[in-house]
Tab-separated table of C-alpha atoms and ligand atoms in Angstrom:
chain	number	residue	atom	x	y	z
A	1	MET	CA	-2.727	73.370	181.884
A	2	GLN	CA	-4.973	74.628	179.077
A	3	GLU	CA	-6.188	71.936	176.676
A	4	LEU	CA	-4.167	71.887	173.465
A	5	PRO	CA	-6.115	72.590	170.256
A	6	SER	CA	-6.722	69.873	167.695
A	7	VAL	CA	-4.829	70.177	164.422
A	8	THR	CA	-8.149	70.384	162.589
A	9	SER	CA	-9.473	73.227	164.751
A	10	GLN	CA	-6.245	75.177	164.173
A	11	ILE	CA	-6.693	74.751	160.428
A	12	ALA	CA	-10.360	75.712	160.570
A	13	LYS	CA	-9.573	78.901	162.512
A	14	SER	CA	-6.777	80.111	160.241
A	15	ASP	CA	-7.220	81.901	156.943
A	16	LYS	CA	-3.493	81.511	156.244
A	17	THR	CA	-1.291	78.522	155.484
A	18	LEU	CA	0.132	77.261	158.793
A	19	PHE	CA	3.718	76.204	159.526
A	20	SER	CA	4.644	72.938	161.259
A	21	PHE	CA	7.592	70.576	161.401
A	22	GLU	CA	8.653	67.059	162.342
A	23	ILE	CA	11.621	66.063	164.481
A	24	LEU	CA	13.236	62.711	165.168
A	25	PRO	CA	14.154	61.742	168.736
A	26	PRO	CA	17.959	61.958	169.046
A	27	LEU	CA	20.084	58.832	168.729
A	28	LYS	CA	20.398	56.931	171.997
A	29	GLY	CA	23.024	58.541	174.226
A	30	GLN	CA	22.522	62.080	172.921
A	31	HIS	CA	21.269	64.834	175.182
A	32	PHE	CA	17.998	66.771	174.920
A	33	GLU	CA	20.114	69.787	173.848
A	34	HIS	CA	20.541	68.055	170.516
A	35	ILE	CA	16.796	68.404	169.947
A	36	GLN	CA	16.756	71.930	171.357
A	37	GLN	CA	19.280	73.065	168.729
A	38	ALA	CA	16.907	71.948	165.988
A	39	VAL	CA	13.655	73.050	167.617
A	40	GLU	CA	14.465	76.416	169.192
A	41	PRO	CA	15.263	78.375	165.988
A	42	LEU	CA	11.920	77.245	164.528
A	43	MET	CA	9.772	78.228	167.517
A	44	ASP	CA	10.008	81.921	166.416
A	45	PHE	CA	7.770	81.005	163.475
A	46	LYS	CA	4.998	79.865	165.808
A	47	PRO	CA	4.524	76.325	164.517
A	48	ALA	CA	0.920	75.197	164.739
A	49	PHE	CA	2.214	71.821	165.892
A	50	VAL	CA	5.432	69.806	166.161
A	51	ASN	CA	5.510	66.117	165.257
A	52	VAL	CA	7.806	63.642	166.986
A	53	THR	CA	8.477	60.404	165.089
A	54	TYR	CA	8.478	56.924	166.645
A	55	HIS	CA	11.120	54.304	165.888
A	56	GLN	CA	10.713	50.644	166.665
A	57	GLU	CA	13.445	48.310	167.826
A	58	GLU	CA	15.951	46.886	165.363
A	59	PHE	CA	17.789	43.567	165.428
A	60	GLU	CA	21.570	43.528	165.236
A	61	TYR	CA	23.953	40.600	165.108
A	62	LYS	CA	27.187	40.793	167.138
A	63	GLN	CA	30.007	38.328	166.452
A	64	LEU	CA	31.157	36.555	169.618
A	65	ALA	CA	34.745	35.367	170.353
A	66	ASN	CA	33.707	31.771	169.489
A	67	GLY	CA	32.574	32.914	166.032
A	68	LEU	CA	28.858	32.530	166.752
A	69	LEU	CA	26.490	35.424	166.186
A	70	GLU	CA	24.483	36.916	169.035
A	71	LYS	CA	21.163	38.521	168.137
A	72	LYS	CA	20.630	41.805	169.986
A	73	THR	CA	17.636	44.099	170.084
A	74	VAL	CA	18.373	47.817	170.030
A	75	ARG	CA	16.181	50.890	169.937
A	76	LYS	CA	18.351	53.524	168.295
A	77	ARG	CA	16.004	56.456	168.809
A	78	PRO	CA	14.050	55.967	172.010
A	79	GLY	CA	12.211	58.761	173.790
A	80	THR	CA	9.264	59.846	171.630
A	81	VAL	CA	6.923	60.305	174.593
A	82	GLY	CA	9.619	61.974	176.729
A	83	ILE	CA	10.599	64.386	173.950
A	84	ALA	CA	6.941	65.230	173.317
A	85	ALA	CA	6.393	65.957	177.014
A	86	ALA	CA	9.601	68.034	177.232
A	87	LEU	CA	8.561	70.144	174.216
A	88	MET	CA	5.148	70.767	175.769
A	89	TYR	CA	6.734	71.728	179.059
A	90	ARG	CA	9.528	73.950	177.710
A	91	TYR	CA	7.875	75.605	174.721
A	92	HIS	CA	4.134	74.970	175.207
A	93	ALA	CA	4.376	73.264	171.822
A	94	ASN	CA	1.313	71.502	170.455
A	95	VAL	CA	3.106	68.192	170.034
A	96	VAL	CA	1.972	65.391	167.755
A	97	PRO	CA	3.668	62.155	168.770
A	98	HIS	CA	3.578	59.390	166.184
A	99	ILE	CA	2.027	56.097	167.210
A	100	ILE	CA	3.013	53.034	165.203
A	101	CYS	CA	1.796	49.441	164.836
A	102	GLY	CA	5.299	47.935	164.614
A	103	GLY	CA	6.607	46.463	167.860
A	104	PHE	CA	3.400	47.051	169.814
A	105	THR	CA	0.753	44.640	171.040
A	106	ARG	CA	-2.758	46.090	171.410
A	107	GLU	CA	-2.274	46.237	175.192
A	108	GLU	CA	1.027	48.129	174.864
A	109	THR	CA	-0.640	50.546	172.457
A	110	GLU	CA	-3.486	51.107	174.883
A	111	ASN	CA	-1.043	51.805	177.718
A	112	ALA	CA	0.924	54.258	175.555
A	113	LEU	CA	-2.320	56.047	174.636
A	114	ILE	CA	-3.284	56.270	178.301
A	115	ASP	CA	0.124	57.851	179.090
A	116	LEU	CA	-0.312	60.396	176.278
A	117	HIS	CA	-3.837	61.191	177.422
A	118	PHE	CA	-2.617	61.832	180.981
A	119	LEU	CA	0.131	64.105	179.609
A	120	GLY	CA	-2.498	66.242	177.872
A	121	VAL	CA	-1.478	65.313	174.323
A	122	LYS	CA	-4.358	66.076	171.992
A	123	ASN	CA	-3.072	65.109	168.548
A	124	LEU	CA	-1.573	61.897	167.217
A	125	LEU	CA	-0.187	60.794	163.880
A	126	VAL	CA	-1.117	57.135	163.471
A	127	VAL	CA	1.095	55.141	161.095
A	128	ARG	CA	1.924	51.496	160.533
A	129	GLY	CA	5.684	51.989	160.807
A	130	ASP	CA	8.493	51.108	158.469
A	131	PRO	CA	9.685	47.508	158.221
A	132	GLN	CA	12.707	46.902	160.436
A	133	ALA	CA	16.022	47.419	158.613
A	134	SER	CA	16.780	43.690	158.801
A	135	VAL	CA	13.574	42.581	157.020
A	136	LYS	CA	12.056	43.432	153.663
A	137	TYR	CA	8.374	43.484	154.605
A	138	PHE	CA	6.570	44.850	157.606
A	139	GLN	CA	5.825	42.260	160.287
A	140	ALA	CA	3.196	42.959	162.905
A	141	GLU	CA	3.929	42.140	166.532
A	142	PRO	CA	1.995	39.026	167.670
A	143	GLY	CA	-1.167	40.551	169.139
A	144	GLY	CA	-0.482	43.822	167.332
A	145	HIS	CA	-1.866	45.551	164.247
A	146	SER	CA	-0.874	44.906	160.629
A	147	HIS	CA	-2.245	48.140	159.180
A	148	ALA	CA	-2.617	51.724	160.344
A	149	LEU	CA	-6.386	51.343	159.831
A	150	ASP	CA	-6.624	48.943	162.804
A	151	LEU	CA	-4.642	51.337	164.971
A	152	VAL	CA	-6.951	54.218	163.972
A	153	LYS	CA	-9.882	52.013	165.041
A	154	GLN	CA	-8.246	51.298	168.402
A	155	VAL	CA	-7.706	55.025	169.089
A	156	GLN	CA	-11.271	55.766	167.984
A	157	ASN	CA	-12.567	53.082	170.347
A	158	LEU	CA	-10.682	54.741	173.194
A	159	ASN	CA	-12.186	58.085	172.116
A	160	GLN	CA	-15.549	56.432	172.757
A	161	GLY	CA	-14.457	55.058	176.125
A	162	LYS	CA	-14.061	51.498	174.776
A	163	TYR	CA	-10.948	49.975	176.314
A	164	LEU	CA	-9.652	46.470	175.537
A	165	GLU	CA	-11.198	45.199	178.778
A	166	GLU	CA	-14.830	45.379	177.796
A	167	ASP	CA	-16.121	45.173	181.368
A	168	LEU	CA	-14.025	48.133	182.608
A	169	LEU	CA	-16.233	50.307	184.803
A	170	ASN	CA	-16.395	54.126	184.713
A	171	SER	CA	-14.002	54.304	181.777
A	172	THR	CA	-13.085	57.807	180.577
A	173	PRO	CA	-13.161	58.496	176.843
A	174	THR	CA	-10.040	60.063	175.369
A	175	ASN	CA	-10.312	62.900	172.872
A	176	PHE	CA	-7.474	62.379	170.433
A	177	CYS	CA	-7.468	64.072	167.043
A	178	ILE	CA	-6.055	61.474	164.654
A	179	GLY	CA	-3.889	62.173	161.617
A	180	VAL	CA	-2.768	59.553	159.087
A	181	ALA	CA	-0.169	59.327	156.316
A	182	GLY	CA	-1.020	59.765	152.620
A	183	TYR	CA	1.167	59.201	149.568
A	184	PRO	CA	0.780	61.521	146.538
A	185	GLU	CA	3.032	59.172	144.552
A	186	LYS	CA	1.508	55.977	146.071
A	187	HIS	CA	2.801	53.873	148.950
A	188	MET	CA	5.586	51.577	147.755
A	189	GLU	CA	3.690	48.350	148.589
A	190	SER	CA	0.462	49.366	146.930
A	191	PRO	CA	-0.292	47.773	143.547
A	192	ASN	CA	-1.727	51.050	142.179
A	193	LEU	CA	-2.845	54.566	143.090
A	194	GLU	CA	-6.518	53.592	143.302
A	195	SER	CA	-5.988	50.759	145.770
A	196	ASP	CA	-3.808	53.031	147.940
A	197	LEU	CA	-6.519	55.698	147.857
A	198	GLN	CA	-9.192	53.216	148.971
A	199	HIS	CA	-7.020	52.165	151.938
A	200	LEU	CA	-6.513	55.839	152.794
A	201	LYS	CA	-10.269	56.427	152.604
A	202	ALA	CA	-10.849	53.509	154.987
A	203	LYS	CA	-8.617	55.273	157.574
A	204	ILE	CA	-10.643	58.487	157.199
A	205	ASP	CA	-13.947	56.616	157.391
A	206	ALA	CA	-12.664	54.971	160.600
A	207	GLY	CA	-12.176	58.370	162.246
A	208	ALA	CA	-8.924	59.975	161.066
A	209	ALA	CA	-9.418	63.732	160.817
A	210	TYR	CA	-6.514	64.872	158.649
A	211	ILE	CA	-3.791	63.573	156.326
A	212	VAL	CA	-0.075	64.403	156.264
A	213	THR	CA	1.579	63.606	152.953
A	214	GLN	CA	4.826	61.907	152.227
A	215	MET	CA	7.403	64.402	150.934
A	216	PHE	CA	7.075	65.430	147.283
A	217	PHE	CA	9.237	67.680	145.106
A	218	ASP	CA	6.773	68.354	142.321
A	219	ASN	CA	3.746	70.304	143.555
A	220	GLN	CA	1.610	68.953	140.732
A	221	LYS	CA	1.786	65.510	142.409
A	222	TYR	CA	0.257	67.043	145.550
A	223	PHE	CA	-2.457	68.929	143.629
A	224	ASN	CA	-3.373	65.749	141.703
A	225	PHE	CA	-3.473	63.772	144.959
A	226	VAL	CA	-5.808	66.316	146.586
A	227	GLU	CA	-8.042	66.153	143.524
A	228	ARG	CA	-8.137	62.330	143.611
A	229	CYS	CA	-8.902	62.369	147.351
A	230	ARG	CA	-11.767	64.836	146.882
A	231	ALA	CA	-13.177	62.761	144.004
A	232	ALA	CA	-13.059	59.680	146.271
A	233	GLY	CA	-15.041	61.516	148.961
A	234	ILE	CA	-12.097	62.275	151.296
A	235	ASP	CA	-12.820	65.774	152.558
A	236	VAL	CA	-10.368	66.182	155.476
A	237	PRO	CA	-7.450	68.675	155.429
A	238	ILE	CA	-4.426	67.408	153.485
A	239	ILE	CA	-1.187	68.730	154.983
A	240	ALA	CA	1.747	69.033	152.568
A	241	GLY	CA	4.989	67.341	153.647
A	242	ILE	CA	8.121	69.161	152.468
A	243	LYS	CA	11.721	68.048	152.708
A	244	PRO	CA	14.480	70.261	151.317
A	245	VAL	CA	17.269	68.226	149.714
A	246	SER	CA	20.405	68.766	151.768
A	247	VAL	CA	23.152	66.304	150.780
A	248	LEU	CA	24.395	64.976	147.433
A	249	SER	CA	23.385	61.414	148.296
A	250	HIS	CA	19.699	62.483	148.393
A	251	LEU	CA	19.765	62.220	144.616
A	252	HIS	CA	19.610	58.427	144.995
A	253	LYS	CA	18.603	57.892	148.609
A	254	LEU	CA	15.294	59.797	148.610
A	255	PRO	CA	13.830	57.928	145.607
A	256	GLN	CA	15.232	54.633	146.943
A	257	THR	CA	13.920	55.038	150.490
A	258	PHE	CA	10.634	56.855	149.926
A	259	HIS	CA	9.753	55.729	146.377
A	260	ILE	CA	9.246	59.270	145.150
A	261	ASP	CA	10.351	61.064	141.978
A	262	LEU	CA	12.757	63.982	141.848
A	263	PRO	CA	11.787	66.282	138.960
A	264	GLU	CA	14.331	66.490	136.134
A	265	PRO	CA	15.145	70.241	136.611
A	266	LEU	CA	15.983	69.538	140.283
A	267	VAL	CA	18.102	66.522	139.324
A	268	LYS	CA	20.020	68.615	136.750
A	269	GLU	CA	20.790	71.307	139.317
A	270	LEU	CA	21.762	68.722	141.929
A	271	LYS	CA	24.265	67.222	139.518
A	272	HIS	CA	25.919	70.644	139.162
A	273	CYS	CA	26.395	71.005	142.929
A	274	LYS	CA	30.045	70.721	143.927
A	275	ASN	CA	29.471	69.921	147.599
A	276	ASN	CA	26.806	69.440	150.280
A	277	GLN	CA	26.775	73.161	151.106
A	278	ALA	CA	25.706	73.893	147.524
A	279	VAL	CA	23.029	71.164	147.785
A	280	ARG	CA	21.724	72.682	151.011
A	281	GLU	CA	21.357	76.067	149.304
A	282	LEU	CA	19.637	74.488	146.316
A	283	GLY	CA	17.318	72.601	148.691
A	284	VAL	CA	16.248	75.864	150.326
A	285	GLU	CA	15.688	77.534	146.944
A	286	TRP	CA	13.585	74.621	145.646
A	287	ALA	CA	11.518	74.336	148.829
A	288	VAL	CA	10.853	78.112	148.831
A	289	MET	CA	9.594	77.810	145.261
A	290	GLN	CA	7.342	74.893	146.265
A	291	ALA	CA	6.128	76.674	149.413
A	292	LYS	CA	5.209	79.902	147.588
A	293	GLU	CA	2.999	78.055	145.118
A	294	LEU	CA	1.429	75.847	147.803
A	295	ILE	CA	0.610	78.925	149.893
A	296	GLN	CA	-0.814	80.714	146.882
A	297	LYS	CA	-3.077	77.696	146.263
A	298	LYS	CA	-4.252	77.821	149.900
A	299	THR	CA	-2.668	74.604	151.178
A	300	PRO	CA	-3.743	74.355	154.847
A	301	VAL	CA	-0.336	73.546	156.388
A	302	LEU	CA	3.255	73.209	155.157
A	303	HIS	CA	4.858	70.496	157.269
A	304	PHE	CA	8.658	70.349	157.130
A	305	TYR	CA	10.724	67.215	157.661
A	306	THR	CA	13.802	68.421	159.606
A	307	MET	CA	15.643	65.088	159.971
A	308	GLY	CA	17.279	66.615	163.065
A	309	ARG	CA	18.747	69.847	161.576
A	310	SER	CA	16.815	73.018	161.056
A	311	ASP	CA	19.067	75.809	159.659
A	312	ASN	CA	17.635	75.175	156.166
A	313	ILE	CA	14.009	75.073	157.405
A	314	LYS	CA	14.607	78.365	159.245
A	315	LYS	CA	15.784	80.016	155.995
A	316	ILE	CA	12.673	78.738	154.192
A	317	ALA	CA	10.348	79.896	156.984
A	318	GLU	CA	12.013	83.362	157.036
A	319	THR	CA	11.228	83.746	153.354
A	320	VAL	CA	7.681	82.411	153.187
A	321	PHE	CA	6.035	82.824	156.625
B	1	FAD	P1	-0.947	51.680	156.089
B	1	FAD	O1	-2.019	52.693	156.023
B	1	FAD	O2	-1.178	50.472	156.930
B	1	FAD	O3	-0.604	51.254	154.608
B	1	FAD	C1	0.531	50.437	154.310
B	1	FAD	C2	0.324	49.722	152.972
B	1	FAD	O4	-0.711	48.751	153.118
B	1	FAD	C3	-0.159	50.649	151.850
B	1	FAD	O5	0.386	50.158	150.660
B	1	FAD	C4	-1.653	50.496	151.855
B	1	FAD	O6	-2.229	50.794	150.598
B	1	FAD	C5	-1.799	49.033	152.241
B	1	FAD	N1	-2.982	48.706	153.024
B	1	FAD	C6	-3.569	49.455	153.976
B	1	FAD	N2	-4.600	48.788	154.538
B	1	FAD	C7	-4.654	47.586	153.924
B	1	FAD	C8	-5.451	46.442	154.065
B	1	FAD	N3	-6.451	46.398	154.951
B	1	FAD	N4	-5.206	45.360	153.264
B	1	FAD	C9	-4.193	45.388	152.367
B	1	FAD	N5	-3.391	46.454	152.195
B	1	FAD	C10	-3.607	47.525	152.958
B	1	FAD	N6	7.413	55.307	160.090
B	1	FAD	C11	7.867	55.049	161.341
B	1	FAD	O7	8.393	53.957	161.589
B	1	FAD	N7	7.769	55.992	162.336
B	1	FAD	C12	7.188	57.211	162.129
B	1	FAD	O8	7.131	58.015	163.051
B	1	FAD	C13	6.689	57.509	160.824
B	1	FAD	N8	6.095	58.685	160.548
B	1	FAD	C14	5.581	58.932	159.290
B	1	FAD	C15	4.968	60.154	159.020
B	1	FAD	C16	4.462	60.428	157.746
B	1	FAD	C17	3.790	61.744	157.475
B	1	FAD	C18	4.604	59.469	156.703
B	1	FAD	C19	4.094	59.760	155.319
B	1	FAD	C20	5.234	58.253	156.964
B	1	FAD	C21	5.723	57.973	158.254
B	1	FAD	N9	6.348	56.770	158.556
B	1	FAD	C22	6.828	56.507	159.816
B	1	FAD	C23	6.535	55.763	157.506
B	1	FAD	C24	5.356	54.786	157.445
B	1	FAD	O9	5.277	54.054	158.631
B	1	FAD	C25	5.571	53.874	156.261
B	1	FAD	O10	5.407	54.574	155.055
B	1	FAD	C26	4.760	52.599	156.264
B	1	FAD	O11	5.344	51.736	155.297
B	1	FAD	C27	3.272	52.770	155.940
B	1	FAD	O12	2.594	53.413	156.928
B	1	FAD	P2	1.021	53.775	156.750
B	1	FAD	O13	0.569	54.301	158.027
B	1	FAD	O14	0.818	54.560	155.533
B	1	FAD	O15	0.464	52.283	156.569
C-alpha cells in the first residue's frame, strides 16, 4: 500500500482550504454500518484526513441484590484502531486516530503505536484525554502520562527509534506526524491564556507538527488565537475545529462541557428555534457563515466535529467546498 501523506504535507501542497472531519467510534454493540452512514456521504468531498477519537474506560456502579454496590469498568466506545483500519481499507481514507494519556501505561502506549505503525497509519492526534465521567480531575494511569506533552515526547522518541527498552537492537524508527489540541478560548483547567499558550508551545517544541483547535463559534476567537500563537513563536498550521449546533440543549451543554462562549446573536436565534430541526438548520447556516470567512482568510483546514451524524456537515460542505 502507498504511504499515506502527512497532514502537514497535504497542507503545504494545497493552495485551498482543505476539508476534514472527526468521527466517534460507535457505542459498544453497534455495527460498523453506523459509522458508514456518517462517513460515506462525506467522502464525496475528498476529506484530506478523517480523525477517529479515543475513549477511555469509565467506572459504573451496579446495585447488587444484597444492596451493595459493585464497581464495573466499561468502555462505551471501543474500536478506535479497528475503525481507523476499516476506513483505510474501505475508503483509502487518510485516518488520524487519537492517542490519549488516560488509561494507558507507557508500555501500552508503545504497543498501540507499534500496531498503528504496522497498519500504515501516518498521522496521530495526541491528547491527554478527558477526565473520566466519575471524577472531576484527570488522573493519569500509574506508569502513564499526566500531560499530552509527555505523550508527544514518547511518540517523538519512537520516531527516532528510541523504544522504552533502551537496549533494543535494530529498532526501526516510526514516522508519525503528530498533531495536538489547542484552545482559542483557553483550556478549562488553565489559569490564563498565556499559561495555556506556553504549554501548547512546549508540545510544538517537543515535535508536534500541527494544531487542531477546540470548536469555536466566533471566528474572531480563532483569529486572535492564531495571532497569539504566532507572537509566541508557534509557526505550525492551525486547523480550525467547527461544530454546527444541532439540538436545543447545545445552548447550555456546549459551554458547560467545552468551556466555550456562544456569541449573543447565535444565542438569540437559538432561543427562537421551536424544535431540534430548526436548530439543525440554524447550525448549518451559522457554520456556513463561519466557514466562508475562514476560507476567505486562508485557514489551512476546516475540521468538522460530526458527533456521529453527518447530514448537517454534508450541507455545509456542499455550500463551501
Ligand atoms: P494537555 O496539553 O496535557 O493540557 C491539559 C491542561 O494542562 C491544560 O490546561 C494545559 O494548559 C495544562 N498543562 C499542560 N502541560 C502542563 C504541565 N506540564 N504542567 C501543568 N499544566 C500543564 N479527549 C478524549 O478523551 N479523546 C479524544 O479523542 C479527544 N480528542 C480531542 C480532539 C481535539 C481537537 C480537542 C481540542 C480535544 C480532544 N479531546 C479528546 C479532549 C481533551 O482530551 C481534553 O480537552 C483534555 O482535557 C486536554 O487535553 P490536551 O491534550 O489539551 O491536554
